[in-house]
Coordinates of C-alpha atoms and ligand atoms in Angstrom, one line a residue:
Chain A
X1 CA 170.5 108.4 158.1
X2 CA 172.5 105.2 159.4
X3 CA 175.2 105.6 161.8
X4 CA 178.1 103.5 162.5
X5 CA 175.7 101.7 165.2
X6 CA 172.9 101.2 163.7
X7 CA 174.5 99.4 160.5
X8 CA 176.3 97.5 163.0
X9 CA 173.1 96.8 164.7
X10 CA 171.8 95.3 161.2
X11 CA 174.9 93.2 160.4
X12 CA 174.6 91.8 163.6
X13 CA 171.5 90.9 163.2
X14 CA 171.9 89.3 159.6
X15 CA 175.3 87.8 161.3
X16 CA 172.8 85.7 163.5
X17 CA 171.4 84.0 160.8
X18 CA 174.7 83.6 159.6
X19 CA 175.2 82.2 162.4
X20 CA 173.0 79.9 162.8
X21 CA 173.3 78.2 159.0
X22 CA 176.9 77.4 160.1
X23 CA 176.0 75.9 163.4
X24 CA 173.0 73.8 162.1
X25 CA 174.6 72.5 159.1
X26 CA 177.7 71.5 161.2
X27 CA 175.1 70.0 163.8
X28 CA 173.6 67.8 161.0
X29 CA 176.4 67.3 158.3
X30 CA 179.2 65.8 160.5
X31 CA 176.6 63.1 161.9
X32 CA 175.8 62.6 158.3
X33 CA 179.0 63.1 156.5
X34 CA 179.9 59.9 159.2
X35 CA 177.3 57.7 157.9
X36 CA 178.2 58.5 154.4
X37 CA 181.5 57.8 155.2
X38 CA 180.1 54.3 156.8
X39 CA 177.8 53.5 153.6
X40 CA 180.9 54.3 151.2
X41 CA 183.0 51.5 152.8
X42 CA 180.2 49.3 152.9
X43 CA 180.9 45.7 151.2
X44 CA 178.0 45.7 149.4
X45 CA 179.2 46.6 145.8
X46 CA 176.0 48.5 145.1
X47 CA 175.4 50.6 148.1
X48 CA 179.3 51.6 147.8
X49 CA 179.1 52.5 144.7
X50 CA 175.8 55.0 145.1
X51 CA 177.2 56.3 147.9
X52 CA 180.4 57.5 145.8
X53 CA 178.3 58.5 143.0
X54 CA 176.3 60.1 144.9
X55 CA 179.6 62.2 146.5
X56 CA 181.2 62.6 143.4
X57 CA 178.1 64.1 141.9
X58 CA 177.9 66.4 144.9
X59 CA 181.2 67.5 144.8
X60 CA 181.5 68.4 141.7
X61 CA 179.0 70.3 141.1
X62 CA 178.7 74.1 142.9
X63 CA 176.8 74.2 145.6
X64 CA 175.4 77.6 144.2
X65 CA 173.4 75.0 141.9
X66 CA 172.6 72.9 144.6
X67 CA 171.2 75.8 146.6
X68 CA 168.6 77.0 143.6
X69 CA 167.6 72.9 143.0
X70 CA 166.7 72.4 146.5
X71 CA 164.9 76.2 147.3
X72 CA 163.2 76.2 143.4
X73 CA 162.7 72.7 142.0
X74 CA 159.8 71.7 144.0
X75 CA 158.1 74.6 142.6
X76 CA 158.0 73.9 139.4
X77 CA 158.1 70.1 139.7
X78 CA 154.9 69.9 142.3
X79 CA 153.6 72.8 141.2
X80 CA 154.1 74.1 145.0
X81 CA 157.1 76.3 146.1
X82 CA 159.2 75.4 149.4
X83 CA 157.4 78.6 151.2
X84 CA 153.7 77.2 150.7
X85 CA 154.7 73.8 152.8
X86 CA 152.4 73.4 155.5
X87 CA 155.8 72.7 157.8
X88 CA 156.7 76.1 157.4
X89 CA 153.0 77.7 158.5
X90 CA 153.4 80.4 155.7
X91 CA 156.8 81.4 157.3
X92 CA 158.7 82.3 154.1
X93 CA 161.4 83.0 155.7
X94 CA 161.9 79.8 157.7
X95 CA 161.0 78.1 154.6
X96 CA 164.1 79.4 152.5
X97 CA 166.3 78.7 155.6
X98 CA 165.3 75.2 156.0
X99 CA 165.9 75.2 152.0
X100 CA 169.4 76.4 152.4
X101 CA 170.1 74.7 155.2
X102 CA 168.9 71.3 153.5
X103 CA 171.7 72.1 150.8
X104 CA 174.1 73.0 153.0
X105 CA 174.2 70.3 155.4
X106 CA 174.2 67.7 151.8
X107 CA 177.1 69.2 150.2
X108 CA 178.9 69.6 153.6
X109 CA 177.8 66.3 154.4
X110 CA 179.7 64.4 151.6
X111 CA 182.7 67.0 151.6
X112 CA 183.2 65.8 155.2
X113 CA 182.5 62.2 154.3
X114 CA 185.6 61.7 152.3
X115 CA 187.6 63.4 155.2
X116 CA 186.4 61.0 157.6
X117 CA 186.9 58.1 154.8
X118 CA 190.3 59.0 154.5
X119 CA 190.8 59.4 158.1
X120 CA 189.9 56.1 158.8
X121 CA 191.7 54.6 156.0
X122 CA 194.8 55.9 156.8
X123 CA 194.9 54.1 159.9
X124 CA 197.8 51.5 159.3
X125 CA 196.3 47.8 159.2
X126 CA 199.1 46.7 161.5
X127 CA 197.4 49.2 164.4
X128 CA 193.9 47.2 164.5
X129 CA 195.8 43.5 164.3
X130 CA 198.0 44.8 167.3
X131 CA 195.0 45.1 169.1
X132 CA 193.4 42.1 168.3
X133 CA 196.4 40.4 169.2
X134 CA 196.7 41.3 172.5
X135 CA 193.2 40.4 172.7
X136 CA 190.7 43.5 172.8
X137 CA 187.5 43.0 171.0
X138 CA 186.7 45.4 167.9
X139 CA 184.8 48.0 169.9
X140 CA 187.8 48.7 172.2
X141 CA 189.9 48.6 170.0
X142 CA 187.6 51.3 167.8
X143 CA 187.1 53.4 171.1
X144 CA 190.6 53.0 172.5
X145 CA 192.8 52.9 170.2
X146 CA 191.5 53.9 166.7
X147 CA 189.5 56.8 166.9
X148 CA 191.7 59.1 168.7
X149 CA 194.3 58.5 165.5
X150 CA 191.3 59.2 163.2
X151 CA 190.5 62.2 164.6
X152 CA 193.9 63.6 164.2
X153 CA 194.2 62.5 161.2
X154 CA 190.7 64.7 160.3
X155 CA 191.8 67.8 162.1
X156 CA 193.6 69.6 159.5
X157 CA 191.2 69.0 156.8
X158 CA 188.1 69.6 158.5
X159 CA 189.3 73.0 159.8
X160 CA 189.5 74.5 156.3
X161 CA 186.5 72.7 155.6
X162 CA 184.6 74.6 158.2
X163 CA 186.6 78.0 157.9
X164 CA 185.0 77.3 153.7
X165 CA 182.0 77.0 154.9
X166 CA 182.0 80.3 157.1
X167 CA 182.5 82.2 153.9
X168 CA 180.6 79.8 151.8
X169 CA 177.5 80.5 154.1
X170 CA 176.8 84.3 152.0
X171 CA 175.7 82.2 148.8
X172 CA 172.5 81.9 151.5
X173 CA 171.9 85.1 150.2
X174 CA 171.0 83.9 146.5
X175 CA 168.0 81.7 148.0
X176 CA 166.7 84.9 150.0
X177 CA 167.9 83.9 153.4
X178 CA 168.9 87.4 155.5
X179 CA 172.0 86.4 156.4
X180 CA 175.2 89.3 156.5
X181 CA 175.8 89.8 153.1
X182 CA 172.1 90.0 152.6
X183 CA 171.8 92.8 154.9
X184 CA 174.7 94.8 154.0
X185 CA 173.4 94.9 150.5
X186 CA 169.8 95.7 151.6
X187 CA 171.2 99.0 152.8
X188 CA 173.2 99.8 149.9
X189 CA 170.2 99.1 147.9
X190 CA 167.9 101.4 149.6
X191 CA 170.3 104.2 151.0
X192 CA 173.2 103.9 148.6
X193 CA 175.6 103.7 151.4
X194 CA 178.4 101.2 150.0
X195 CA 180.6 100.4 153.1
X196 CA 178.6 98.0 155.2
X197 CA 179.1 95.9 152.4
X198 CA 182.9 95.7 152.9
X199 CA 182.3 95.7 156.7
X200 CA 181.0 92.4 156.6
X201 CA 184.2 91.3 155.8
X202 CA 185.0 92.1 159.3
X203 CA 182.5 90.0 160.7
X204 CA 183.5 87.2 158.6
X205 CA 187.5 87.5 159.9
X206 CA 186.7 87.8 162.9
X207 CA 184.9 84.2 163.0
X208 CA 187.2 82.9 160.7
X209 CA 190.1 83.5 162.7
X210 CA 188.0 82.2 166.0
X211 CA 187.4 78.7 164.4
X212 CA 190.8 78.8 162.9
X213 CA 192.1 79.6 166.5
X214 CA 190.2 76.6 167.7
X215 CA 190.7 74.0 165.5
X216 CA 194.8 75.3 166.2
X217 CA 194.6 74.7 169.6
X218 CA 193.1 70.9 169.1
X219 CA 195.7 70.6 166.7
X220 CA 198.5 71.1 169.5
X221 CA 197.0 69.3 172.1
X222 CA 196.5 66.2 169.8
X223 CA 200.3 66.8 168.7
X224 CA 201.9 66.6 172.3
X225 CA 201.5 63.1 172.1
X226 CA 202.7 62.2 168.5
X227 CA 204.5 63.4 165.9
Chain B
X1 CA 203.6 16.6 176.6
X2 CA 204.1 19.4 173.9
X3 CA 203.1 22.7 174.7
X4 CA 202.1 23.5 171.0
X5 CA 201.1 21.0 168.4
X6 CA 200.8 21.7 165.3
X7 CA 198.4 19.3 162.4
X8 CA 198.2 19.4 159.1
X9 CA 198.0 23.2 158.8
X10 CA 196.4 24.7 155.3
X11 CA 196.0 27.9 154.3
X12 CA 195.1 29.3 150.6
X13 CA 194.8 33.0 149.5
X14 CA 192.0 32.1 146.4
X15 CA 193.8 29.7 144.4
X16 CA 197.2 30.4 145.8
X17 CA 197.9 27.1 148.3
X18 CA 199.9 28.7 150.8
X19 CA 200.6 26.2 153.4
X20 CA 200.0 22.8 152.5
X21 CA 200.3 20.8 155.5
X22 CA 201.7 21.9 158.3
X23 CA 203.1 20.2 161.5
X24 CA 205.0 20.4 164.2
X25 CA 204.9 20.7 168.0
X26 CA 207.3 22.3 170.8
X27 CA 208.2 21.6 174.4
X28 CA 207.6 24.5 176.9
X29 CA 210.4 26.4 177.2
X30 CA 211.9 25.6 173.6
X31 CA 212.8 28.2 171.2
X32 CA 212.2 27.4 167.6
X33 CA 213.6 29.2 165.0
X34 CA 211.6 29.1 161.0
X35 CA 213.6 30.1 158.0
X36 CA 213.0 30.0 154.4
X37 CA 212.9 32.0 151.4
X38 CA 210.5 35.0 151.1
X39 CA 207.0 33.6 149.9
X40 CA 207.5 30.5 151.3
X41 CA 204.3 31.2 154.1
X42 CA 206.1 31.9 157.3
X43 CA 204.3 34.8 157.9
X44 CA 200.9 33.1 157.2
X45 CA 202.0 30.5 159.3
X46 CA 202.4 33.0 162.3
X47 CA 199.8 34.4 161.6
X48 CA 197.5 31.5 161.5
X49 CA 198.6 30.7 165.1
X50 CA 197.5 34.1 166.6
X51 CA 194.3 33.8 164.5
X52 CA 195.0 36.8 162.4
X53 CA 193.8 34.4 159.4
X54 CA 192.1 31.6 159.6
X55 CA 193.6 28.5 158.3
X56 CA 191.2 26.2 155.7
X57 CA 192.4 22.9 157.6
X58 CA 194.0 20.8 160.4
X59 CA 194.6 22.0 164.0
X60 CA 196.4 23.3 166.8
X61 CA 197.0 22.1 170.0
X62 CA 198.2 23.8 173.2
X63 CA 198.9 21.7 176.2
X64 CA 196.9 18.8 174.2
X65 CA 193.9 21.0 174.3
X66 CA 192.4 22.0 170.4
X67 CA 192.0 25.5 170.4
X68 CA 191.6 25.3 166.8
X69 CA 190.1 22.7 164.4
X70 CA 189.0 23.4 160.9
X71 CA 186.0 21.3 161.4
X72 CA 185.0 22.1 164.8
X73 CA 182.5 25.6 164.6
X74 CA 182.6 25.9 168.5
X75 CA 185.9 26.9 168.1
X76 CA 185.5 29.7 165.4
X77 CA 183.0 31.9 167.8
X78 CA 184.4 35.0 167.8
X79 CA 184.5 34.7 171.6
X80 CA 186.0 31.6 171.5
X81 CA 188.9 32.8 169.0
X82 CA 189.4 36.1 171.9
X83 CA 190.0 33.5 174.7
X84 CA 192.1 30.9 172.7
X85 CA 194.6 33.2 171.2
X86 CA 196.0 34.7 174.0
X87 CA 197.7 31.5 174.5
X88 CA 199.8 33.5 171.9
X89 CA 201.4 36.9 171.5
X90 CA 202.8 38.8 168.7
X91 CA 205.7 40.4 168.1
X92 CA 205.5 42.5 164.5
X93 CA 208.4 43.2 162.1
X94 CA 206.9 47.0 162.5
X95 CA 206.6 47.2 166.0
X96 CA 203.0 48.3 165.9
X97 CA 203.2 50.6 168.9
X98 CA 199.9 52.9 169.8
X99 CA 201.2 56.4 168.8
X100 CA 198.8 58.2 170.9
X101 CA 200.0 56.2 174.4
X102 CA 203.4 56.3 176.4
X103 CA 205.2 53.9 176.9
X104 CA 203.7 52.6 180.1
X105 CA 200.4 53.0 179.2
X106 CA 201.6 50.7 175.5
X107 CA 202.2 47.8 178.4
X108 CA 199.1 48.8 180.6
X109 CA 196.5 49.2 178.3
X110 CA 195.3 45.5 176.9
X111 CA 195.7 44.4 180.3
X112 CA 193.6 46.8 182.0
X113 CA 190.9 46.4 179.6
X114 CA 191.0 42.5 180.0
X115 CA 190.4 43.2 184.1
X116 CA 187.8 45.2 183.3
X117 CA 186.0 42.9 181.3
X118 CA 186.2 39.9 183.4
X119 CA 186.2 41.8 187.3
X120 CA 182.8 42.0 188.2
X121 CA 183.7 44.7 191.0
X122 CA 185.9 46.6 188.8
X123 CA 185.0 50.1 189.9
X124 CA 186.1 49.2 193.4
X125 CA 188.9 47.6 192.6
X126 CA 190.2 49.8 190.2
X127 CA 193.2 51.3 191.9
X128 CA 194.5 48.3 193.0
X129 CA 194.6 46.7 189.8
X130 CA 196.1 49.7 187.9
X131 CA 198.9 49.6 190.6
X132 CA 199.3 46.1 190.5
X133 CA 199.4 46.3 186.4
X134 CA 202.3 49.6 186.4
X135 CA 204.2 47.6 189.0
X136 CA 204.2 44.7 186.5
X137 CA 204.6 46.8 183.4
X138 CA 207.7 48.5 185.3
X139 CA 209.4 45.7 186.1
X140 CA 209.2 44.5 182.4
X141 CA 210.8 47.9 181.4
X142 CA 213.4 47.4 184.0
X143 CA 214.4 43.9 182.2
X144 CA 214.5 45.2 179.0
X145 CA 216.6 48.4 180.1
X146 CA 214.0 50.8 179.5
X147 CA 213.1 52.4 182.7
X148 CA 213.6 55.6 182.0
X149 CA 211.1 56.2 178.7
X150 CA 208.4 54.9 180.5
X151 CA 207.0 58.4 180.0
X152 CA 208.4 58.5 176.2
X153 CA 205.7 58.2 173.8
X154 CA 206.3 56.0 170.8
X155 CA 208.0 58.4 168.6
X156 CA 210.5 59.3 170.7
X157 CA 212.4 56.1 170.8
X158 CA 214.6 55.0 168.2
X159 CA 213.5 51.7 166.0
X160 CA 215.1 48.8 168.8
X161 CA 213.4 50.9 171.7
X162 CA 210.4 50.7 169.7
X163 CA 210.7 46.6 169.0
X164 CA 211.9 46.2 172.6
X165 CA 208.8 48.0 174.0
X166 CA 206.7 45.6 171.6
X167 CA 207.8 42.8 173.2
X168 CA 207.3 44.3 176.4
X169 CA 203.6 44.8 175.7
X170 CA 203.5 41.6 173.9
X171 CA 204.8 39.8 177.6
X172 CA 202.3 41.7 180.0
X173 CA 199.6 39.4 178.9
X174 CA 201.9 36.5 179.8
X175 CA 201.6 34.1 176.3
X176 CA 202.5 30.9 176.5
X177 CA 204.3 31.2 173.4
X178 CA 205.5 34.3 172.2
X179 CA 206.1 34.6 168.4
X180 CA 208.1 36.9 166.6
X181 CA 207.8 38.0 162.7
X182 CA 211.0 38.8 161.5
X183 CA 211.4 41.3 164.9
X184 CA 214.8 42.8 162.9
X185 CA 214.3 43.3 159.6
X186 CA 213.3 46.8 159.7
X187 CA 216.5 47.8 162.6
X188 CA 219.7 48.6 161.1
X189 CA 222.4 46.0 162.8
X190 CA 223.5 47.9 165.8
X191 CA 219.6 48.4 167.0
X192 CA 219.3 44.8 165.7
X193 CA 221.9 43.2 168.6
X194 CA 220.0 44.7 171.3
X195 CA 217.1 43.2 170.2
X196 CA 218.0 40.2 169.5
X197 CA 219.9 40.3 173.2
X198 CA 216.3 40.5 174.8
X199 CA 215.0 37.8 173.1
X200 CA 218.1 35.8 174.2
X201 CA 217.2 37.2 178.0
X202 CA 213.9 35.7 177.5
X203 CA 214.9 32.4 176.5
X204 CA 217.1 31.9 179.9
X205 CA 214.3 33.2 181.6
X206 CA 212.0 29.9 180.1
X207 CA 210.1 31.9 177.4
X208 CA 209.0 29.5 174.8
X209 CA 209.2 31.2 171.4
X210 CA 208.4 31.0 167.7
X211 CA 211.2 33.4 165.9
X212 CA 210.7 34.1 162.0
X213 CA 214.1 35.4 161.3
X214 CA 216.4 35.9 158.6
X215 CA 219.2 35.9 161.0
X216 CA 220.9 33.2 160.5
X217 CA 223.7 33.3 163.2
X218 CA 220.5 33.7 165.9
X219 CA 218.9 30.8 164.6
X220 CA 221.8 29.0 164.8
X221 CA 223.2 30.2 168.4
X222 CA 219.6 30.6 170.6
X223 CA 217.3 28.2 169.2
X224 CA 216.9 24.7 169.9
X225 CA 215.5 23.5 167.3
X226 CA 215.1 24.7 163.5
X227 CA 212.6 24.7 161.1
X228 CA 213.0 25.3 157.2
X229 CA 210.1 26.2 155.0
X230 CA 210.0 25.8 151.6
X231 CA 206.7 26.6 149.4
X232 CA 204.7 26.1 152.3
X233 CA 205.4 22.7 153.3
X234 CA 208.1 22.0 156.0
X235 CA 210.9 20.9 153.8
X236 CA 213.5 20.3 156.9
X237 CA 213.7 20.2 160.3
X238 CA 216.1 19.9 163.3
X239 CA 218.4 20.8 165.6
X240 CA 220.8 23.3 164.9
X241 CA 223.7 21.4 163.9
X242 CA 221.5 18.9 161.7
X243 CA 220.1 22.2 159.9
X244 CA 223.2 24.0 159.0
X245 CA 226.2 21.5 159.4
X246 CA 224.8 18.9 157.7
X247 CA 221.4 20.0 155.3
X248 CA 220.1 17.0 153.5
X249 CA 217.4 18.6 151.3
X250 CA 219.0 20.1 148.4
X251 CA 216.6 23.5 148.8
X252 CA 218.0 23.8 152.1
X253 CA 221.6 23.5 150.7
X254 CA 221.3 26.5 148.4
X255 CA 219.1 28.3 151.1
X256 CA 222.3 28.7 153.3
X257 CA 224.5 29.1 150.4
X258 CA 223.0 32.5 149.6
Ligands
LIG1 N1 196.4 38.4 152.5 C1 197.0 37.7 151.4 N2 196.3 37.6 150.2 C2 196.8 37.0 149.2 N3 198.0 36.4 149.2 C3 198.7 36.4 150.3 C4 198.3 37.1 151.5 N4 199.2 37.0 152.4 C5 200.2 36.3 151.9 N5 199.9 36.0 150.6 C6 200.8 35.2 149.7 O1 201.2 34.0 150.4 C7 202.6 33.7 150.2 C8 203.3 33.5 151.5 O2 203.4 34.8 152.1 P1 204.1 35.0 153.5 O3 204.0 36.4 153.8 O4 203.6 34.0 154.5 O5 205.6 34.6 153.2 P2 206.9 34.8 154.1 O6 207.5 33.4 154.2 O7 206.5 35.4 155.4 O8 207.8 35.7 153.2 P3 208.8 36.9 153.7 O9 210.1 36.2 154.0 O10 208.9 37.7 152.4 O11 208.2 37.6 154.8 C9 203.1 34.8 149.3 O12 203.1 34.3 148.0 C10 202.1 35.9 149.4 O13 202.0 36.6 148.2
LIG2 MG1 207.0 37.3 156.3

């Protein structure tokens, strides 16, 4: 029979992976989502415009969809599902969390592209010609002058981006990775016990309310400066 | 000698010719007031001389020397264009400040970078220069009565303790001609006095100065010598007195009617 601690002990446990698919996909979609956000303000007509296609297309469709293409499509397309790679050395778990994670860090990728976009665009022209007047070159100007407005102007966004994508991180669970959700409903489905499932919601307001904590705090120490 | 000379200045936006021969030169110490309706390229003009655009032809002179030539590519390195224009600073009609720095650090900050790039022993000298640079920045505040928001950050002042502070940062890098860009139009006309008061300050202490203005008691009373721009040719020039006591281009008449 499960107690209180050892459900806890499971959660926790499918809370790591959890975990770790928001981490990695942070790690690899903000680096990304800047690059995106570099390629969609190229000059070059035609790079621009795949690059916003190639957003738009990704943000509008659910990334519940974008989860099944990535984890099921090269199965029936190659003939060879994600978990037969030789990469993953018959690991099929570490082959559906690469899968999600792939999907993740796409969609979050572009979502945070047209933050940073925005961010950057927002910048008043008269800021960068003030600089240049008095003489800096481009890059100090970028690094001195620019980029700390850009990343004010990205704070609020990106912190309900990222508190989305703490929650967002249970569709794992429809590609087979064991994260949380998974878990909690593992045990419902072999021991008919029903409340882990809603205690899982504990888990996911607790770290919720952490990064909304943190992203506060930068908030307010950006804000003593300027309005 | 003139300071500045001007040649033959063109600029076009696409088909739209929006200076179409420009000249003019200055003596050091002379401040020259341009006026004209909007459209008719003063900004462009400005903007042209702190290499914000680049004009299509002619050239410009300081101290006799070109610093730029339309058909001269040694000029048009982007190195070449960082060392020749700050023989110029700009004043902006909306002030421009950096949000995210006082006050002090507004006047500090192009400076320090600029000693950094060109001391080789920077890291030594470090402390010494910064002092050196507040001490200078602080005295500028003192002049223009702001000694107390050194620690204010941008937002905090009101719109003619903004413009003042531009000009401030504008004069650390010591210009040999400082332009302005219509440095009132966005202060209501109380905030627009005091303004208007430092730039007079400035002329008695020898600044030479380009003013855009749309002021026309200031153009008449602090500068010596006027310029009025019509469709992006010079259609009159002169003295104060010639321009508004006794206009001879008909534009010019109806300009001053207004
Ligand atoms: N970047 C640009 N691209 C295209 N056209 C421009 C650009 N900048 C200015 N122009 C055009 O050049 C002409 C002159 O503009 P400019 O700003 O120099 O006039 P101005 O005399 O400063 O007017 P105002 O008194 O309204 O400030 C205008 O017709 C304007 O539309
Ligand atoms: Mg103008």
């Amino acid at each position: 029979m499960e107690t209180f601690f050892s459900v806890t002990a499971k959660l926790a446990q499918g809370f790591g992976t959890t975990l770790s698919l928001f981490f990695l996909t942070l790690l690899f979609a903000i680096p990304l989502g800047l690059l995106f956000a570099c390629l969609s303000r190229l000059r070059i007509r035609l790079f621009r415009f795949l690059m916003r296609a190639f957003i738009y297309i990704i943000r509008g469709t659910p990334l519940l969809l974008q989860l099944m293409i990535v984890v099921y499509l090269p199965g029936i397309v190659f003939d060879r599902p994600l978990t037969k790679w030789e990469i993953f050395h018959q690991n099929v778990p570490l082959a559906y969390f690469c899968g999600a994670l792939f999907a993740f860090v796409i969609n979050y990728a572009c979502y945070f592209a047209e933050i940073f976009r925005g961010g950057i665009e927002n910048i008043p022209k008269g800021q960068y010609e003030a600089c240049e007047v008095l003489g800096m070159s481009k890059t100090q100007a970028f690094f001195r002058v620019i980029l700390l407005q850009v990343i004010r102007n990205i704070v609020a966004p990106m912190s309900n981006e990222v508190v989305t994508l703490v929650k967002d991180t249970a569709l794992a669970r429809t590609v087979s990775v064991v994260e949380i959700y998974f878990a909690a409903s593992e045990i419902l489905r072999l021991q008919f016990i029903i409340w882990p499932l809603f205690y899982t919601g504990a888990f996911y307001l607790a770290f919720s309310a952490l990064v909304t904590l943190l992203f506060g705090l930068l908030e307010k120490r950006l804000s003593r400066y300027w309005r | 000698m003139a300071l500045l000379r001007v040649e033959q200045l063109t600029k076009s936006f696409g088909e739209t010719r929006v200076l179409k021969g420009i000249d003019f030169e200055m003596e050091s110490g002379e401040v020259l007031s341009i006026i004209g309706s909007s459209g008719s390229g003063k900004t462009t003009l400005l903007r042209c001389l702190n290499f914000l655009e680049t004009a299509d032809g002619g050239s410009i002179y300081v101290d006799e020397k070109p610093i730029f030539n339309a058909e001269d590519p040694s000029l048009m390195t982007p190195k070449a264009i960082r060392h020749n224009r700050i023989n110029f600073g700009l004043v902006f009609q909306s002030f421009n400040l950096f949000p995210q720095y006082t006050v002090l650090q507004n006047l500090t900050l192009a400076a320090m970078m600029k000693a950094k790039e060109e001391t080789s022993d920077y890291s030594k000298q470090k402390r010494a220069i910064n002092a050196a640079l507040d001490k200078q920045a602080l005295k500028l505040l003192e002049r223009i009565g702001l000694s107390e928001k050194m620690d204010a950050y941008p937002c905090e002042l009101s719109g003619g303790q903004q413009q003042r502070v531009a000009i401030a940062r504008a004069l650390m890098l010591t210009p040999r001609i400082l332009c302005f860009d219509e440095p009132t139009s966005a202060l209501d006309p109380e905030l627009t006095k005091e303004v208007l008061h430092v730039i007079k300050d400035l002329k008695t202490a020898g600044n030479t100065m380009i003013v855009v203005t749309h002021e026309m008691d200031f153009a008449r009373n602090v500068s010596d010598k006027v310029i009025f721009m019509a469709k992006g040719i010079i259609e009159e020039s002169g003295t104060p007195e010639e321009i508004f006591e006794s206009p001879k281009s008909p534009l010019l008449k109806s300009f001053l009617k207004q």
